[in-house]
mmCIF file of C-alpha atoms and ligand atoms in Angstrom:
data_model
loop_
_atom_site.group_PDB
_atom_site.id
_atom_site.type_symbol
_atom_site.label_atom_id
_atom_site.label_comp_id
_atom_site.label_asym_id
_atom_site.label_seq_id
_atom_site.Cartn_x
_atom_site.Cartn_y
_atom_site.Cartn_z
ATOM 1 C CA MET A 1 -15.155 -31.047 9.205
ATOM 2 C CA ARG A 2 -15.833 -29.182 12.436
ATOM 3 C CA ILE A 3 -16.025 -25.371 12.523
ATOM 4 C CA ASP A 4 -16.348 -23.541 15.834
ATOM 5 C CA VAL A 5 -17.298 -19.876 16.012
ATOM 6 C CA PHE A 6 -16.593 -17.713 19.063
ATOM 7 C CA THR A 7 -18.923 -14.730 19.104
ATOM 8 C CA LEU A 8 -21.117 -12.546 21.272
ATOM 9 C CA VAL A 9 -24.200 -13.248 19.162
ATOM 10 C CA PRO A 10 -24.485 -16.989 18.429
ATOM 11 C CA HIS A 11 -28.145 -16.549 17.440
ATOM 12 C CA ALA A 12 -27.037 -14.402 14.479
ATOM 13 C CA PHE A 13 -25.882 -17.627 12.792
ATOM 14 C CA ALA A 14 -29.356 -19.208 12.854
ATOM 15 C CA TRP A 15 -30.264 -17.798 9.442
ATOM 16 C CA LEU A 16 -27.108 -19.198 7.859
ATOM 17 C CA THR A 17 -27.653 -22.668 9.258
ATOM 18 C CA GLU A 18 -31.120 -22.769 7.682
ATOM 19 C CA GLN A 19 -29.752 -22.021 4.199
ATOM 20 C CA ARG A 20 -28.159 -24.306 1.682
ATOM 21 C CA PRO A 21 -25.453 -25.408 1.393
ATOM 22 C CA ILE A 22 -24.869 -25.366 5.154
ATOM 23 C CA ALA A 23 -28.345 -26.679 6.038
ATOM 24 C CA GLY A 24 -27.785 -29.682 3.786
ATOM 25 C CA ILE A 25 -24.503 -30.832 5.337
ATOM 26 C CA LEU A 26 -24.991 -29.889 9.008
ATOM 27 C CA GLY A 27 -24.731 -32.980 11.158
ATOM 28 C CA GLY A 28 -23.003 -34.788 8.290
ATOM 29 C CA GLU A 29 -19.916 -33.388 6.586
ATOM 30 C CA LEU A 30 -20.108 -30.238 8.724
ATOM 31 C CA GLU A 31 -20.316 -29.924 12.471
ATOM 32 C CA LEU A 32 -20.859 -26.308 13.552
ATOM 33 C CA ARG A 33 -20.477 -25.245 17.155
ATOM 34 C CA LEU A 34 -21.230 -21.729 18.380
ATOM 35 C CA TYR A 35 -19.569 -20.427 21.542
ATOM 36 C CA ASN A 36 -20.498 -17.237 23.375
ATOM 37 C CA TYR A 37 -17.522 -15.485 25.013
ATOM 38 C CA ARG A 38 -19.865 -14.497 27.845
ATOM 39 C CA ASP A 39 -20.441 -18.140 28.835
ATOM 40 C CA SER A 40 -16.814 -18.608 29.888
ATOM 41 C CA THR A 41 -15.664 -15.088 30.755
ATOM 42 C CA PRO A 42 -13.703 -14.971 34.018
ATOM 43 C CA LEU A 43 -15.007 -11.427 34.591
ATOM 44 C CA ARG A 44 -18.075 -10.414 36.523
ATOM 45 C CA ALA A 45 -21.421 -9.597 34.920
ATOM 46 C CA GLY A 46 -20.480 -11.157 31.603
ATOM 47 C CA GLN A 47 -17.874 -8.514 30.800
ATOM 48 C CA VAL A 48 -15.776 -9.307 27.707
ATOM 49 C CA ASP A 49 -14.174 -6.049 26.566
ATOM 50 C CA ASP A 50 -12.467 -3.086 28.125
ATOM 51 C CA GLU A 51 -11.128 0.417 27.467
ATOM 52 C CA PRO A 52 -7.929 0.671 25.402
ATOM 53 C CA TYR A 53 -4.667 1.333 27.212
ATOM 54 C CA GLY A 54 -3.312 4.685 26.061
ATOM 55 C CA GLY A 55 -6.810 6.085 25.766
ATOM 56 C CA GLY A 56 -9.055 6.636 22.798
ATOM 57 C CA ALA A 57 -12.537 5.739 21.749
ATOM 58 C CA GLY A 58 -14.104 2.288 21.732
ATOM 59 C CA MET A 59 -13.698 -0.972 23.566
ATOM 60 C CA VAL A 60 -11.262 -3.833 22.994
ATOM 61 C CA LEU A 61 -11.954 -7.584 23.335
ATOM 62 C CA ARG A 62 -9.893 -8.840 26.290
ATOM 63 C CA VAL A 63 -7.164 -11.460 25.931
ATOM 64 C CA ASP A 64 -8.088 -13.231 29.192
ATOM 65 C CA VAL A 65 -11.683 -13.602 27.969
ATOM 66 C CA VAL A 66 -10.650 -15.218 24.680
ATOM 67 C CA ALA A 67 -8.057 -17.419 26.427
ATOM 68 C CA ALA A 68 -10.747 -18.641 28.842
ATOM 69 C CA ALA A 69 -13.154 -19.372 25.970
ATOM 70 C CA LEU A 70 -10.517 -21.376 24.071
ATOM 71 C CA GLU A 71 -9.426 -23.268 27.190
ATOM 72 C CA ALA A 72 -13.017 -24.132 28.078
ATOM 73 C CA ALA A 73 -13.577 -25.509 24.592
ATOM 74 C CA TYR A 74 -10.225 -27.236 23.927
ATOM 75 C CA GLY A 75 -8.136 -27.478 27.072
ATOM 76 C CA ALA A 76 -4.498 -27.303 26.025
ATOM 77 C CA THR A 77 -4.969 -28.476 22.430
ATOM 78 C CA PRO A 78 -6.803 -25.915 20.313
ATOM 79 C CA PRO A 79 -7.298 -26.435 16.569
ATOM 80 C CA ARG A 80 -6.251 -23.904 13.915
ATOM 81 C CA VAL A 81 -7.652 -20.610 15.226
ATOM 82 C CA LEU A 82 -8.480 -17.831 12.771
ATOM 83 C CA ALA A 83 -9.080 -14.324 14.080
ATOM 84 C CA LEU A 84 -11.350 -12.339 11.763
ATOM 85 C CA SER A 85 -9.736 -8.947 11.246
ATOM 86 C CA PRO A 86 -9.656 -6.348 8.453
ATOM 87 C CA GLN A 87 -5.877 -6.414 8.969
ATOM 88 C CA GLY A 88 -5.567 -10.139 8.248
ATOM 89 C CA THR A 89 -4.590 -12.187 5.204
ATOM 90 C CA PRO A 90 -7.174 -11.665 2.452
ATOM 91 C CA LEU A 91 -9.659 -14.528 2.124
ATOM 92 C CA THR A 92 -9.147 -15.924 -1.369
ATOM 93 C CA GLN A 93 -10.411 -19.081 -3.069
ATOM 94 C CA PRO A 94 -7.030 -20.848 -2.576
ATOM 95 C CA LEU A 95 -7.246 -20.094 1.167
ATOM 96 C CA VAL A 96 -10.849 -21.346 1.190
ATOM 97 C CA GLU A 97 -9.722 -24.599 -0.485
ATOM 98 C CA GLU A 98 -6.909 -24.943 2.057
ATOM 99 C CA LEU A 99 -9.278 -24.437 4.991
ATOM 100 C CA ALA A 100 -11.785 -26.918 3.550
ATOM 101 C CA GLN A 101 -9.061 -29.593 3.880
ATOM 102 C CA GLU A 102 -8.772 -29.043 7.650
ATOM 103 C CA GLN A 103 -10.514 -31.387 10.083
ATOM 104 C CA HIS A 104 -11.246 -28.649 12.603
ATOM 105 C CA ILE A 105 -10.947 -24.856 12.665
ATOM 106 C CA ALA A 106 -12.084 -22.145 15.072
ATOM 107 C CA LEU A 107 -13.124 -18.600 14.121
ATOM 108 C CA LEU A 108 -12.799 -15.651 16.485
ATOM 109 C CA SER A 109 -15.165 -12.741 15.976
ATOM 110 C CA SER A 110 -14.645 -9.358 17.627
ATOM 111 C CA ARG A 111 -16.450 -5.997 17.662
ATOM 112 C CA PHE A 112 -15.912 -2.294 18.461
ATOM 113 C CA GLU A 113 -12.161 -1.563 18.258
ATOM 114 C CA GLY A 114 -11.315 -5.229 17.729
ATOM 115 C CA PHE A 115 -8.968 -7.658 19.491
ATOM 116 C CA ASP A 116 -6.361 -7.045 22.150
ATOM 117 C CA GLU A 117 -3.305 -7.589 19.925
ATOM 118 C CA ARG A 118 -2.136 -10.490 22.131
ATOM 119 C CA ILE A 119 -5.135 -12.494 20.940
ATOM 120 C CA VAL A 120 -3.892 -12.236 17.352
ATOM 121 C CA GLU A 121 -0.236 -12.796 18.320
ATOM 122 C CA HIS A 122 -0.543 -15.630 20.833
ATOM 123 C CA LEU A 123 -3.988 -17.237 20.702
ATOM 124 C CA SER A 124 -4.571 -17.310 16.937
ATOM 125 C CA THR A 125 -2.736 -19.153 14.201
ATOM 126 C CA ASP A 126 -3.974 -16.809 11.439
ATOM 127 C CA ALA A 127 -5.782 -13.505 11.008
ATOM 128 C CA VAL A 128 -8.131 -13.390 8.027
ATOM 129 C CA SER A 129 -9.803 -10.438 6.324
ATOM 130 C CA ILE A 130 -12.802 -10.738 4.019
ATOM 131 C CA GLY A 131 -11.853 -7.510 2.248
ATOM 132 C CA PRO A 132 -10.282 -4.042 2.539
ATOM 133 C CA TYR A 133 -13.173 -2.377 4.339
ATOM 134 C CA VAL A 134 -14.295 -2.270 7.957
ATOM 135 C CA LEU A 135 -17.459 -3.947 9.211
ATOM 136 C CA SER A 136 -18.963 -3.432 12.662
ATOM 137 C CA ASN A 137 -18.135 -6.896 13.929
ATOM 138 C CA GLY A 138 -16.674 -10.243 12.884
ATOM 139 C CA ASP A 139 -19.946 -12.153 12.582
ATOM 140 C CA LEU A 140 -20.631 -11.377 8.931
ATOM 141 C CA PRO A 141 -16.977 -12.175 8.085
ATOM 142 C CA ALA A 142 -17.303 -15.472 9.993
ATOM 143 C CA MET A 143 -20.441 -16.305 8.010
ATOM 144 C CA VAL A 144 -18.722 -15.435 4.739
ATOM 145 C CA LEU A 145 -15.833 -17.755 5.561
ATOM 146 C CA LEU A 146 -18.189 -20.463 6.809
ATOM 147 C CA ASP A 147 -20.272 -20.395 3.636
ATOM 148 C CA ALA A 148 -17.247 -20.326 1.341
ATOM 149 C CA VAL A 149 -15.652 -23.308 3.125
ATOM 150 C CA ALA A 150 -18.884 -25.268 3.588
ATOM 151 C CA ARG A 151 -19.711 -25.229 -0.125
ATOM 152 C CA ARG A 152 -16.364 -26.949 -0.804
ATOM 153 C CA LEU A 153 -17.224 -29.891 1.445
ATOM 154 C CA PRO A 154 -18.452 -33.170 -0.067
ATOM 155 C CA GLY A 155 -22.208 -33.212 -0.679
ATOM 156 C CA ALA A 156 -22.663 -29.452 -0.293
ATOM 157 C CA LEU A 157 -23.349 -28.774 -3.952
ATOM 158 C CA ALA A 158 -25.060 -30.673 -6.719
ATOM 159 C CA GLU A 159 -22.630 -32.909 -8.612
ATOM 160 C CA GLY A 160 -20.381 -30.829 -10.892
ATOM 161 C CA SER A 161 -21.757 -27.386 -10.001
ATOM 162 C CA GLY A 162 -18.763 -26.446 -7.892
ATOM 163 C CA GLU A 163 -16.121 -27.441 -10.449
ATOM 164 C CA LEU A 164 -16.344 -24.689 -13.077
ATOM 165 C CA GLU A 165 -16.513 -21.568 -10.962
ATOM 166 C CA SER A 166 -14.808 -18.205 -10.745
ATOM 167 C CA PHE A 167 -11.346 -18.418 -9.098
ATOM 168 C CA GLY A 168 -11.325 -22.222 -9.361
ATOM 169 C CA GLU A 169 -8.503 -24.344 -10.762
ATOM 170 C CA GLU A 170 -10.604 -25.508 -13.696
ATOM 171 C CA LEU A 171 -10.640 -21.950 -15.099
ATOM 172 C CA GLY A 172 -7.053 -21.242 -14.117
ATOM 173 C CA GLY A 173 -8.149 -19.031 -11.227
ATOM 174 C CA GLY A 174 -10.048 -16.755 -13.647
ATOM 175 C CA LEU A 175 -13.661 -15.609 -13.835
ATOM 176 C CA GLU A 176 -16.502 -17.807 -14.973
ATOM 177 C CA TYR A 177 -18.160 -17.308 -18.387
ATOM 178 C CA PRO A 178 -21.639 -15.695 -18.673
ATOM 179 C CA HIS A 179 -24.827 -17.732 -18.275
ATOM 180 C CA TYR A 180 -28.162 -17.349 -20.025
ATOM 181 C CA THR A 181 -31.543 -19.061 -19.704
ATOM 182 C CA ARG A 182 -35.006 -18.793 -21.322
ATOM 183 C CA PRO A 183 -36.328 -16.758 -23.056
ATOM 184 C CA ALA A 184 -33.828 -16.810 -25.935
ATOM 185 C CA GLU A 185 -34.846 -13.252 -26.816
ATOM 186 C CA PHE A 186 -36.143 -10.577 -24.452
ATOM 187 C CA ARG A 187 -36.688 -6.913 -25.462
ATOM 188 C CA GLY A 188 -34.382 -7.553 -28.388
ATOM 189 C CA TRP A 189 -31.616 -8.852 -26.095
ATOM 190 C CA GLU A 190 -30.554 -12.133 -27.633
ATOM 191 C CA VAL A 191 -28.755 -15.129 -26.211
ATOM 192 C CA PRO A 192 -25.491 -15.770 -28.130
ATOM 193 C CA ASP A 193 -26.198 -18.111 -31.080
ATOM 194 C CA VAL A 194 -23.467 -20.541 -30.096
ATOM 195 C CA LEU A 195 -25.339 -21.485 -26.890
ATOM 196 C CA LEU A 196 -28.372 -22.525 -28.958
ATOM 197 C CA SER A 197 -26.294 -24.482 -31.491
ATOM 198 C CA GLY A 198 -26.282 -27.791 -29.624
ATOM 199 C CA ASN A 199 -22.575 -28.117 -30.534
ATOM 200 C CA HIS A 200 -20.914 -28.905 -27.189
ATOM 201 C CA ALA A 201 -17.368 -28.439 -28.449
ATOM 202 C CA ARG A 202 -18.191 -24.956 -29.784
ATOM 203 C CA VAL A 203 -20.042 -24.063 -26.579
ATOM 204 C CA ASP A 204 -17.083 -25.187 -24.488
ATOM 205 C CA ALA A 205 -14.592 -23.227 -26.624
ATOM 206 C CA TRP A 206 -16.811 -20.111 -26.481
ATOM 207 C CA ARG A 207 -17.146 -20.367 -22.711
ATOM 208 C CA ARG A 208 -13.419 -20.686 -22.181
ATOM 209 C CA GLU A 209 -12.804 -17.717 -24.484
ATOM 210 C CA GLN A 210 -15.370 -15.646 -22.556
ATOM 211 C CA SER A 211 -13.730 -16.642 -19.287
ATOM 212 C CA ARG A 212 -10.308 -15.543 -20.573
ATOM 213 C CA ALA A 213 -11.730 -12.240 -21.880
ATOM 214 C CA ARG A 214 -13.427 -11.457 -18.544
ATOM 215 C CA THR A 215 -10.329 -12.330 -16.601
ATOM 216 C CA GLY A 216 -8.174 -10.207 -18.884
ATOM 217 C CA SER A 217 -5.787 -13.078 -19.544
HETATM 218 C C1 SAM B 301 -14.915 -2.205 13.709
HETATM 219 S S1 SAM B 301 -13.927 -3.626 13.436
HETATM 220 C C2 SAM B 301 -12.371 -3.120 14.123
HETATM 221 C C3 SAM B 301 -11.487 -2.417 13.155
HETATM 222 C C4 SAM B 301 -10.126 -2.071 13.724
HETATM 223 N N1 SAM B 301 -10.244 -1.086 14.759
HETATM 224 C C5 SAM B 301 -9.233 -1.554 12.620
HETATM 225 O O1 SAM B 301 -9.291 -0.339 12.326
HETATM 226 O O2 SAM B 301 -8.502 -2.371 11.982
HETATM 227 C C6 SAM B 301 -14.523 -4.768 14.619
HETATM 228 C C7 SAM B 301 -14.325 -6.218 14.271
HETATM 229 O O3 SAM B 301 -15.060 -6.560 13.112
HETATM 230 C C8 SAM B 301 -14.420 -7.600 12.405
HETATM 231 N N2 SAM B 301 -14.148 -7.123 11.043
HETATM 232 C C9 SAM B 301 -14.443 -5.900 10.549
HETATM 233 N N3 SAM B 301 -14.097 -5.797 9.262
HETATM 234 C C10 SAM B 301 -13.568 -6.981 8.905
HETATM 235 C C11 SAM B 301 -13.021 -7.494 7.691
HETATM 236 N N4 SAM B 301 -12.937 -6.746 6.588
HETATM 237 N N5 SAM B 301 -12.591 -8.779 7.683
HETATM 238 C C12 SAM B 301 -12.654 -9.541 8.798
HETATM 239 N N6 SAM B 301 -13.155 -9.097 9.981
HETATM 240 C C13 SAM B 301 -13.607 -7.841 10.040
HETATM 241 C C14 SAM B 301 -13.169 -7.966 13.190
HETATM 242 O O4 SAM B 301 -13.453 -9.069 14.051
HETATM 243 C C15 SAM B 301 -12.926 -6.671 13.953
HETATM 244 O O5 SAM B 301 -12.152 -6.884 15.104
#
């Protein structure tokens, strides 16, 4: 899969690319390309945003700047383009699974007041929010989406560790059961007996019951 990110701070993604799972699949299952709007802006002095029509505080990312960046990268045939916006469709595990099936997607990050609305209407196929709160720019949201999608790609995770997870199909979209490790007792806090029983059927039944209880289903 290829994921392209359009941003003003490509270097911010360096940390993410050094971490698993992305580090492990870069150059294999995942191709990541970072584009700086300033490299293709048609405006002088690297300008990318401008004052809002109608007045008010803040700056708005210009539509001609984003159009130029997309044209420079794709010509007339862009892939699925997702604008990161707090006003977008919430990013959920089903949407992550859907995106992980794509061959190629592009993410648009903005800052300050956000996008000129024509970018969302005409240059993007989707707008995606990582939650009902406002961050300073779209780079953390892009990294959240990138990580969530990358870990669904083949080879990203150890065999089996991505199957039984919160929000996954295996648990009916519910929450995962609790985990424990050594020591079996700490400050009087004990690991549930069933997990020490060695009885896999009982462990499995207990885990599914815990998952249902946590999910409230
Ligand atoms: C300060 S925000 C703009 C908020 C916008 N003025 C509003 O009130 O809806 C700047 C940029 O950060 C990104 N961003 C902030 N919060 C986000 C969220 N919850 N999900 C996705 N992107 C977000 C978007 O790219 C957004 O355009």
